[in-house]
Short mmCIF file of C-alpha atoms in Angstrom, two decimals:
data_model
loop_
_atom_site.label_atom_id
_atom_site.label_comp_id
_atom_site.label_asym_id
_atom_site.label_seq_id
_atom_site.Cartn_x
_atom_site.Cartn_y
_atom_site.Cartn_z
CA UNK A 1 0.00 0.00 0.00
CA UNK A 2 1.27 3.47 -0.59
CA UNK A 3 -0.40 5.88 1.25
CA UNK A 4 -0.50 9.75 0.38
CA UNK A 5 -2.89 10.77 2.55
CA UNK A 6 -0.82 12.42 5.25
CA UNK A 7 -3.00 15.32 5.32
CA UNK A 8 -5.94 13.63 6.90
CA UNK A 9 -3.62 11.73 9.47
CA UNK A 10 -0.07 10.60 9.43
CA UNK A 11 0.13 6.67 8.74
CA UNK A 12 3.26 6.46 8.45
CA UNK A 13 5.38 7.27 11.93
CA UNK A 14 8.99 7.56 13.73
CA UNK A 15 9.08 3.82 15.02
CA UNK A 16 9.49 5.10 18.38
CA UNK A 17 5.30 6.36 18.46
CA UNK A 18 4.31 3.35 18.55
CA UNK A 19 6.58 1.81 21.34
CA UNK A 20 6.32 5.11 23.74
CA UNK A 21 2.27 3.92 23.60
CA UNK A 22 2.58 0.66 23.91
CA UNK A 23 5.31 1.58 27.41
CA UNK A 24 2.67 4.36 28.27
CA UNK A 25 -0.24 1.36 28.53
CA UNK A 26 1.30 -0.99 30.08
CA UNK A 27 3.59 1.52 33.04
CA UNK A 28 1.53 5.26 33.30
CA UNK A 29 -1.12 5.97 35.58
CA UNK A 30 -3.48 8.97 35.55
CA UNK A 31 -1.33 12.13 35.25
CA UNK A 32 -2.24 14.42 38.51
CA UNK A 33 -4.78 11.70 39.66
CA UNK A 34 -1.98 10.53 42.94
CA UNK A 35 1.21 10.48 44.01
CA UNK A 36 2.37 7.05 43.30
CA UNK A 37 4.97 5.73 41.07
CA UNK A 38 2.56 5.27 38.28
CA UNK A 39 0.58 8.67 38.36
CA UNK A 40 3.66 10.89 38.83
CA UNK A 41 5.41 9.13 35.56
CA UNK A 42 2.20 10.28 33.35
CA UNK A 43 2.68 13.23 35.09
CA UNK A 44 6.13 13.91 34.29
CA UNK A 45 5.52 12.72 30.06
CA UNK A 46 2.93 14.97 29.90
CA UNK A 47 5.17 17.85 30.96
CA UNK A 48 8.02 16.26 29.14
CA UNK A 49 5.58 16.76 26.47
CA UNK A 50 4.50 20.63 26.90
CA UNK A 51 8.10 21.12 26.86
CA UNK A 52 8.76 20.19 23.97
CA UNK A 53 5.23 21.69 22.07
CA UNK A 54 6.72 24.97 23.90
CA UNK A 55 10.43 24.82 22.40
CA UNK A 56 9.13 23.86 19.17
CA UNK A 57 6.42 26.55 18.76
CA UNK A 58 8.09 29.55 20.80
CA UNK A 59 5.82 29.06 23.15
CA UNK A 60 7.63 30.43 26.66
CA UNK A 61 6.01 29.10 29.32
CA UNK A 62 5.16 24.95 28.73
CA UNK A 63 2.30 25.07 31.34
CA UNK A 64 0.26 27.28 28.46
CA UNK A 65 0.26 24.62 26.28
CA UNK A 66 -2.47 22.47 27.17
CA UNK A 67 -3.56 19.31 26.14
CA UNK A 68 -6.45 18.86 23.61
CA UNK A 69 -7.86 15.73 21.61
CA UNK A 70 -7.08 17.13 18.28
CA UNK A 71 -7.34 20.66 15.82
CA UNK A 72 -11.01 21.12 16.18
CA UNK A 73 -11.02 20.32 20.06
CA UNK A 74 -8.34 23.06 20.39
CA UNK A 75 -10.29 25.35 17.72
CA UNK A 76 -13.91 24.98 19.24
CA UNK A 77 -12.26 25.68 23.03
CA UNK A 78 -10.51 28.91 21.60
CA UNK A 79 -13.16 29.98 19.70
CA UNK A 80 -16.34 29.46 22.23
CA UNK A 81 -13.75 30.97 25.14
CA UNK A 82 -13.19 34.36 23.60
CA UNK A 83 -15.64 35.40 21.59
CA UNK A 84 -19.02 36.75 22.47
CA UNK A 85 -22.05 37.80 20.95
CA UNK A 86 -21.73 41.43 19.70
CA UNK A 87 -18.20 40.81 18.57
CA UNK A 88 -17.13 41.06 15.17
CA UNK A 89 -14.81 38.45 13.55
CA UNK A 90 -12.87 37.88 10.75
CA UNK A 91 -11.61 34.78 8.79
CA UNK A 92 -11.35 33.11 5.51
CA UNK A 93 -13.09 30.96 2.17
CA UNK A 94 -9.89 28.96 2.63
CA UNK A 95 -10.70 27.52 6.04
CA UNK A 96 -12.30 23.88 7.90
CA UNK A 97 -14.98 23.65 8.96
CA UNK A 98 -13.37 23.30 12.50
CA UNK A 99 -13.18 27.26 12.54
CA UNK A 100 -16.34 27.83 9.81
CA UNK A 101 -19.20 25.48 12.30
CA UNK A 102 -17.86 26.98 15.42
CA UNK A 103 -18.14 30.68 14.03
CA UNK A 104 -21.41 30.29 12.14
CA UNK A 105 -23.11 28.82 15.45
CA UNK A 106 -21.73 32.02 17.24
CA UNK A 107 -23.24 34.01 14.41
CA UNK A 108 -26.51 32.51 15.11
CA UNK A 109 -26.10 34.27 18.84
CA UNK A 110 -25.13 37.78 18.00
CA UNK A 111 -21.36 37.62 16.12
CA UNK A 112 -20.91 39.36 13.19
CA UNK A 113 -18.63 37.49 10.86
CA UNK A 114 -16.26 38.95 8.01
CA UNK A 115 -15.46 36.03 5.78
CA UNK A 116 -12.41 37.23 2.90
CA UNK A 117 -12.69 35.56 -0.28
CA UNK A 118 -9.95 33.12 -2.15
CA UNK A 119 -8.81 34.37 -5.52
CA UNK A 120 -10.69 31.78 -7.92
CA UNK A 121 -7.64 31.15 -10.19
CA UNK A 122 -5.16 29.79 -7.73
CA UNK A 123 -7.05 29.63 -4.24
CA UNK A 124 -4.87 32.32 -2.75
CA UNK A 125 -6.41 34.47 -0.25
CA UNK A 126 -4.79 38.19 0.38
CA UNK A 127 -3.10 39.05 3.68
CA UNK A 128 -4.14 42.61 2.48
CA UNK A 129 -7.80 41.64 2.61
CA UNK A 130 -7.81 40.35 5.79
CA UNK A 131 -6.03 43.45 7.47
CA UNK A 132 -8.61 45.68 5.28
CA UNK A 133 -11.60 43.71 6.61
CA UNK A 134 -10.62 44.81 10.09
CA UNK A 135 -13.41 46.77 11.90
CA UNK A 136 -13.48 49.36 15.15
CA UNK A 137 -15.06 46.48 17.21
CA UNK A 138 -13.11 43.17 15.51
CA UNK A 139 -12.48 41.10 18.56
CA UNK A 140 -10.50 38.29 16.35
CA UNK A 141 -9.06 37.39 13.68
CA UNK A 142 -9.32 33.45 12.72
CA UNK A 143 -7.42 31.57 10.16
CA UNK A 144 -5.57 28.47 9.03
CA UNK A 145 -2.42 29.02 8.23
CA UNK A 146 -2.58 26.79 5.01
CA UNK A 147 -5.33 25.24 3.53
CA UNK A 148 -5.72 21.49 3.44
CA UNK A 149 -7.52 21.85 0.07
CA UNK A 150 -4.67 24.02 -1.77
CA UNK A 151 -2.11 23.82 0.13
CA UNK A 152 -1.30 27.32 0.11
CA UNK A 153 0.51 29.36 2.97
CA UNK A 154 -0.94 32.11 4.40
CA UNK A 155 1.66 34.88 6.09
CA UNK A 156 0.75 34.56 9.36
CA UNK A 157 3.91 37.21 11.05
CA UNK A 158 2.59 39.97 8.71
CA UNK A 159 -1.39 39.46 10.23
CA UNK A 160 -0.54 38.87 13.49
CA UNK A 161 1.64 41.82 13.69
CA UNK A 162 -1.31 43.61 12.64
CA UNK A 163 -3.42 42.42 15.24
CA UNK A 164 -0.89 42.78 17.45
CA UNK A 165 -0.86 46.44 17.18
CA UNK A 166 -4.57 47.22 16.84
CA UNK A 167 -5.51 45.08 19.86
CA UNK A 168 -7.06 42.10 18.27
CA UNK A 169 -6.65 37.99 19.14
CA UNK A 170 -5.25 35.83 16.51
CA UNK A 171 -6.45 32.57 17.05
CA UNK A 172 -4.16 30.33 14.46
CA UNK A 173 -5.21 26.35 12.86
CA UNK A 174 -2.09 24.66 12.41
CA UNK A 175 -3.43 21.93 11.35
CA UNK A 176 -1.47 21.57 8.16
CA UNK A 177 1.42 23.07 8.75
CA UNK A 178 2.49 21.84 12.63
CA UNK A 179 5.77 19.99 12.45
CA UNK A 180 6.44 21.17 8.94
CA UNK A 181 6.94 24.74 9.09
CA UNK A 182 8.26 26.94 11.68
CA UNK A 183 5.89 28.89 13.89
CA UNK A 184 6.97 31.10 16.40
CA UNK A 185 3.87 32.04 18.70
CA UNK A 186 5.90 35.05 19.97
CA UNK A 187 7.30 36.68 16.51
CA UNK A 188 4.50 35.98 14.50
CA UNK A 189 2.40 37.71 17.58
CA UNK A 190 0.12 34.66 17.39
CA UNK A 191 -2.85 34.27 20.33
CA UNK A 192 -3.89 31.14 20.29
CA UNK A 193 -2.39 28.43 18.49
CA UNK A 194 -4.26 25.29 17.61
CA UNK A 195 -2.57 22.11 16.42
CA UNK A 196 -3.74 18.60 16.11
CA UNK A 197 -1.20 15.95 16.77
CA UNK A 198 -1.50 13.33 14.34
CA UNK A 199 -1.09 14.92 10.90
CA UNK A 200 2.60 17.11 10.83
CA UNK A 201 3.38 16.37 13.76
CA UNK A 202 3.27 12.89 13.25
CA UNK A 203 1.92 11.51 16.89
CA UNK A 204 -1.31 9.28 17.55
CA UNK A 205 -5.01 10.20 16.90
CA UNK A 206 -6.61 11.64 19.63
CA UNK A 207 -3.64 14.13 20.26
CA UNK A 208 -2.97 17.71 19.99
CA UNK A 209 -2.65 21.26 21.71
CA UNK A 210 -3.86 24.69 22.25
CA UNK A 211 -0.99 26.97 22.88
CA UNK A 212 -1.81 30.03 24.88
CA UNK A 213 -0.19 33.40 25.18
CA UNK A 214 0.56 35.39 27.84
CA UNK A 215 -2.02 37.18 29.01
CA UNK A 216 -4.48 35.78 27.01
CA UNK A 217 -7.57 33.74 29.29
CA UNK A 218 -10.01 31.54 27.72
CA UNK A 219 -13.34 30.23 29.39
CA UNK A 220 -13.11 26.41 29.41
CA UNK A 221 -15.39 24.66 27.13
CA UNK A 222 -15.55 21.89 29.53
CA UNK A 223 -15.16 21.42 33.17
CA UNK A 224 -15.14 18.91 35.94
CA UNK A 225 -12.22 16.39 37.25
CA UNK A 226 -9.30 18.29 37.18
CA UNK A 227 -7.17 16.81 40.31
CA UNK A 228 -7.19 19.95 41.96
CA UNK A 229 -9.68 21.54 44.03
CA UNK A 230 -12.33 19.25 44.28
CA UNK A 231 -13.91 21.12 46.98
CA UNK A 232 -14.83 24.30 44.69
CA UNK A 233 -17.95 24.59 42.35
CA UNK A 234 -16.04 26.25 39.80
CA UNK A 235 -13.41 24.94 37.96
CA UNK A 236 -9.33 25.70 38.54
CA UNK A 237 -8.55 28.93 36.68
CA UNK A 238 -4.58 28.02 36.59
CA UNK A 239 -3.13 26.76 33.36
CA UNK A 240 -3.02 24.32 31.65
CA UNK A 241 -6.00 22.77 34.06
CA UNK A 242 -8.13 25.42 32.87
CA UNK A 243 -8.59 23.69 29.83
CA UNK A 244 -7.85 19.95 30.28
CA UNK A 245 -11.06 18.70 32.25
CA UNK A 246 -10.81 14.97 32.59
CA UNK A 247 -8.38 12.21 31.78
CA UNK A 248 -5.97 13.40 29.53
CA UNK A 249 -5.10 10.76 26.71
CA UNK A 250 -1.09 10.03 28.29
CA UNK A 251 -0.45 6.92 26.09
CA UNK A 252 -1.30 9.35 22.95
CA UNK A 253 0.66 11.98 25.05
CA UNK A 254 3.47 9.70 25.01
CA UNK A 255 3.29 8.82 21.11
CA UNK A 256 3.78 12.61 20.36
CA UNK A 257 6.67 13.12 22.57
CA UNK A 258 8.24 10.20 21.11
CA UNK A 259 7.29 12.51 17.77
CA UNK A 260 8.56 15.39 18.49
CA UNK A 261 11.61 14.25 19.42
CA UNK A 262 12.00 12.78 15.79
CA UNK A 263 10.82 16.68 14.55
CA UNK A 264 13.25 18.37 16.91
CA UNK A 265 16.17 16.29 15.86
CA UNK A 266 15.65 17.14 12.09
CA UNK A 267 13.98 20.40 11.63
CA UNK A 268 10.75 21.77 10.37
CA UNK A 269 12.53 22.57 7.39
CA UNK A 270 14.62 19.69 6.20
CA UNK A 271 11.10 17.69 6.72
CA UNK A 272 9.47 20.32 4.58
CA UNK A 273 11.73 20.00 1.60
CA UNK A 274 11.82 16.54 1.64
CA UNK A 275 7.97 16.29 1.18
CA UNK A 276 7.64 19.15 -1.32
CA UNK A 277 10.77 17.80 -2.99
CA UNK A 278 7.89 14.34 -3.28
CA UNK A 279 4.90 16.76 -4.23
CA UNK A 280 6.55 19.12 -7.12
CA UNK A 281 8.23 15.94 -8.79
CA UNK A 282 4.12 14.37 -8.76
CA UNK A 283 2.96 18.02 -9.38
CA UNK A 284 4.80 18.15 -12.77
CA UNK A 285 3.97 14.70 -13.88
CA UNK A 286 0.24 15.55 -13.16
CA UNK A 287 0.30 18.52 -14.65
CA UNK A 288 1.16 17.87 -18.39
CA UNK A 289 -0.91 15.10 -18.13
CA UNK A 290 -4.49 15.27 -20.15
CA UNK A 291 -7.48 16.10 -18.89
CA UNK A 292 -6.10 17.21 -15.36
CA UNK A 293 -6.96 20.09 -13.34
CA UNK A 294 -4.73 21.35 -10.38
CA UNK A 295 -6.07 23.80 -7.21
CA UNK A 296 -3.93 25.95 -5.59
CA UNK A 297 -0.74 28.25 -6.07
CA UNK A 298 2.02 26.27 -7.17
CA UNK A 299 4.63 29.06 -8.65
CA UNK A 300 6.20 28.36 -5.20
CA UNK A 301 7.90 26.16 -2.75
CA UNK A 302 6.13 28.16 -0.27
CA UNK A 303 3.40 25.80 0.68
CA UNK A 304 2.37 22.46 2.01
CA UNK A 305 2.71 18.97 -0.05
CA UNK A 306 -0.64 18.64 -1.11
CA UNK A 307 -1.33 18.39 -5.04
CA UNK A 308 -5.18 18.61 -5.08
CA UNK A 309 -6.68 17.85 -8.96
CA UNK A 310 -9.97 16.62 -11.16
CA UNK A 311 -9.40 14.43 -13.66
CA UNK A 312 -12.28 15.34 -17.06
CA UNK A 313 -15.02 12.86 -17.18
CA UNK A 314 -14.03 10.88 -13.37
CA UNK A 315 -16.17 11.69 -10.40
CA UNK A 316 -13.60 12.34 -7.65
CA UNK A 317 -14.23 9.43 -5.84
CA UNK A 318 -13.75 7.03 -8.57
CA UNK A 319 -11.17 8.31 -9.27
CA UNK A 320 -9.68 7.83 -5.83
CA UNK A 321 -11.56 4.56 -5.42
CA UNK A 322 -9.93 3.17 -8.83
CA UNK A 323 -6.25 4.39 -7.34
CA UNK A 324 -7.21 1.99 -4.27
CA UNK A 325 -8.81 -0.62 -5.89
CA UNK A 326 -6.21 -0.95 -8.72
CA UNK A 327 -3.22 0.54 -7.14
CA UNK A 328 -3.18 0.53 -3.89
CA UNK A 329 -2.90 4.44 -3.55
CA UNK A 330 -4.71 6.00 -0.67
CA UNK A 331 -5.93 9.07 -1.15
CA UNK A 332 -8.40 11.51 -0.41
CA UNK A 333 -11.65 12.75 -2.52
CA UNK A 334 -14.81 15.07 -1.96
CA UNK A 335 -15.00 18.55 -0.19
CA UNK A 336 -12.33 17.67 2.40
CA UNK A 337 -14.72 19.53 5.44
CA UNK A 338 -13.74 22.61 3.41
CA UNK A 339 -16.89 23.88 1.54
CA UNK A 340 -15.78 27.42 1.03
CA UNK A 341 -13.14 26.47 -1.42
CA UNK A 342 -14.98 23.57 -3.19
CA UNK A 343 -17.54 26.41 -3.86
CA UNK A 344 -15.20 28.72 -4.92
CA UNK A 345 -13.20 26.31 -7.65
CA UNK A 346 -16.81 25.28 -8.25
CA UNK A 347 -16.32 21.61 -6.94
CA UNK A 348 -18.91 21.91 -4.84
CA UNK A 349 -20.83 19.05 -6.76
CA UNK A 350 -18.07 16.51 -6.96
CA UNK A 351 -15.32 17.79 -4.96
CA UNK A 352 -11.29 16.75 -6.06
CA UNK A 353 -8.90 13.86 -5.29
CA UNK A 354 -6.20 15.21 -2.90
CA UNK A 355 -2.85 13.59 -2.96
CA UNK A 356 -0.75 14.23 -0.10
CA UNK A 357 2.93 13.61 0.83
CA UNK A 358 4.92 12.67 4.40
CA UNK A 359 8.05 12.94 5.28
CA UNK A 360 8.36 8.89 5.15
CA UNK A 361 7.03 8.75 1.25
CA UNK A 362 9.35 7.93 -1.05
CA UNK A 363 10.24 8.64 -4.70
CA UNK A 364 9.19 5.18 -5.48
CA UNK A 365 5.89 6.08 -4.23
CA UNK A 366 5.57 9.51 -6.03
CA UNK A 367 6.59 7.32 -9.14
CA UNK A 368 3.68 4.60 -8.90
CA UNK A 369 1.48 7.24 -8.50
CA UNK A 370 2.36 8.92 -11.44
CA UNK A 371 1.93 5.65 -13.20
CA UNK A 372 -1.15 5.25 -12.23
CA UNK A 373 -2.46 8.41 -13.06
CA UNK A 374 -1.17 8.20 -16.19
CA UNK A 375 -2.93 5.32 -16.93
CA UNK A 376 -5.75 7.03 -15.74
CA UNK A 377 -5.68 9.78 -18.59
CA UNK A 378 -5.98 7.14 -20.94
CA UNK A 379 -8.89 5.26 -20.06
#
């Protein structure tokens, strides 16, 4: 099986994940739950763990990262603990519907929401729009920093220095770009930064964070156990308890520190050129290739390793059945929770096939599916 689906969820993983879960199951107790042997050891990986989510996004202070199930757990708490009815917010055609569902059920309460178009040609949306769509009473500015449909990069230090200066939050997804590019909470002037843990970042499902900065405080979206304080009716104010109600998930935990160690030892970037070495070599195949439509901005490096296309006269999903079925290709068709976009390439209908590259695909890989596409065209 070769699997280029790395945007949905990374398959393929430093061999360490696994065996940092597997320990975590068998020896950790419940992190902040006692003071025995096996509850202070899932204590101490989960702050092992902070750490390193801290160092590697410029974070400062490792007790403001806190511990969240995935991208849209950290997006929902962020967005549900700062904004209010009566604020105005702005964000983008480009993004999930992890920021889109959150913000049009707040809409339905009171907020007034901006949303900046995507140029129709090549899916780019304008850093210039965004700042111009900034009102008196903007409370926020929300917005992926790529898009898992195009894969193109939004320039996230020129907004958030922006909002930075005009008062505003800047609540960042990461969802695409987490363990592939560098991010720097503090120069880029970023808010709130929400990452899942199982797509760049390559750890287990059912991981991921929502990084906090200074001075920024967020209502919980849940509350309850928290180890602390049982006595009170509210719910501990302190970070990162404020936000991590419940059992965390430590044998997950443990998978992404096992991660991030892999990330930290080679660098955002060398992991970045690697896969977009993978995705222009498949983009320029593709692209000569009959009948085949590409999405998204691709006169630059500058962007994640995601080659999203239509192939004339193939529904998307037989197109990316037929790669599975025949080739054992995984992929990913239809509106990839991103409905904005699909409506603005008008794909609404059928959606695309996205093809997307890891750090462990090889060019072996990037050559069968070439191969098979080609024998796709001329069918």
């Amino acid at each position: 099986m070769i699997y280029l689906d790395s945007a949905a969820t990374s398959l393929l993983k430093p061999a360490g994940v696994a065996r940092a879960m597997a320990e975590a199951v068998c020896q950790l107790g419940n992190a902040g739950r006692g003071a025995h042997d096996a509850a202070l050891s899932a204590s101490r990986v989960v702050y092992n763990t902070r750490e390193k989510l801290a160092k590697l996004f410029h974070v400062g202070d490792p007790m403001r990262v806190c511990m969240m199930f995935n991208a849209t757990d950290a997006l929902n708490t962020a967005i549900h603990g700062l904004i209010c009815p009566g604020d105005h917010v702005v964000t983008t055609a480009q993004e999930h519907n992890s920021v889109l569902r959150p913000l049009y059920g707040l809409e339905q309460q009171g907020t007034t929401l901006t949303i900046v178009p995507m140029d129709k040609a090549d899916g780019r949306v304008s850093e210039q729009d965004i700042v111009s769509a900034i009102r008196p009473d903007t409370r926020a500015v929300v917005c992926a920093h790529a898009s898992n449909v195009t894969g193109n990069i939004l320039d996230i230090e020129k907004i958030g220095s922006y909002c930075a200066k005009h008062d505003i939050l800047f609540i960042v997804d990461a969802a695409q770009t987490a363990g592939v590019f560098p991010i720097d909470m503090k120069r880029m002037e970023i808010s709130v930064l929400c990452v899942p843990g199982h797509k760049g970042l390559m750890g287990p499902q059912g991981t991921g964070a929502l990084c906090v900065a200074e001075n920024i405080a967020i209502s919980p979206l849940r509350v309850g156990g928290s180890g602390v304080h049982s006595f009170s009716h509210t719910h501990p104010a302190e970070y990162p308890t404020a936000l991590e109600a419940g059992t965390l998930n430590t044998p997950g935990i443990a998978g992404l520190s096992a991660a991030l160690d892999f990330i930290l030892e080679n660098g955002t970037e060398a992991i970045h050129q690697k896969e977009m070495r993978l995705a222009r070599r498949f983009y320029e195949a593709v692209s000569n290739m009959a009948g085949v439509t590409i999405y998204g901005d691709w006169k630059t490096d500058n962007r994640t390793a995601i080659v999203t296309l239509n192939l004339d006269g193939w529904d998307a999903a037989e197109v990316s059945d037929t790669l599975m079925q025949e080739f054992d290709i995984c992929t990913r068709a239809g509106a990839h929770c991103a409905p904005l976009v699909h409506a603005a390439f008008g794909t609404q209908n059928g959606g695309a096939v996205r093809f997307s590259f890891g750090c462990y695909n090889t060019e072996e890989d990037v050559e069968a599916a070439i191969q098979a596409m080609q024998k796709l065209t001329q069918e």
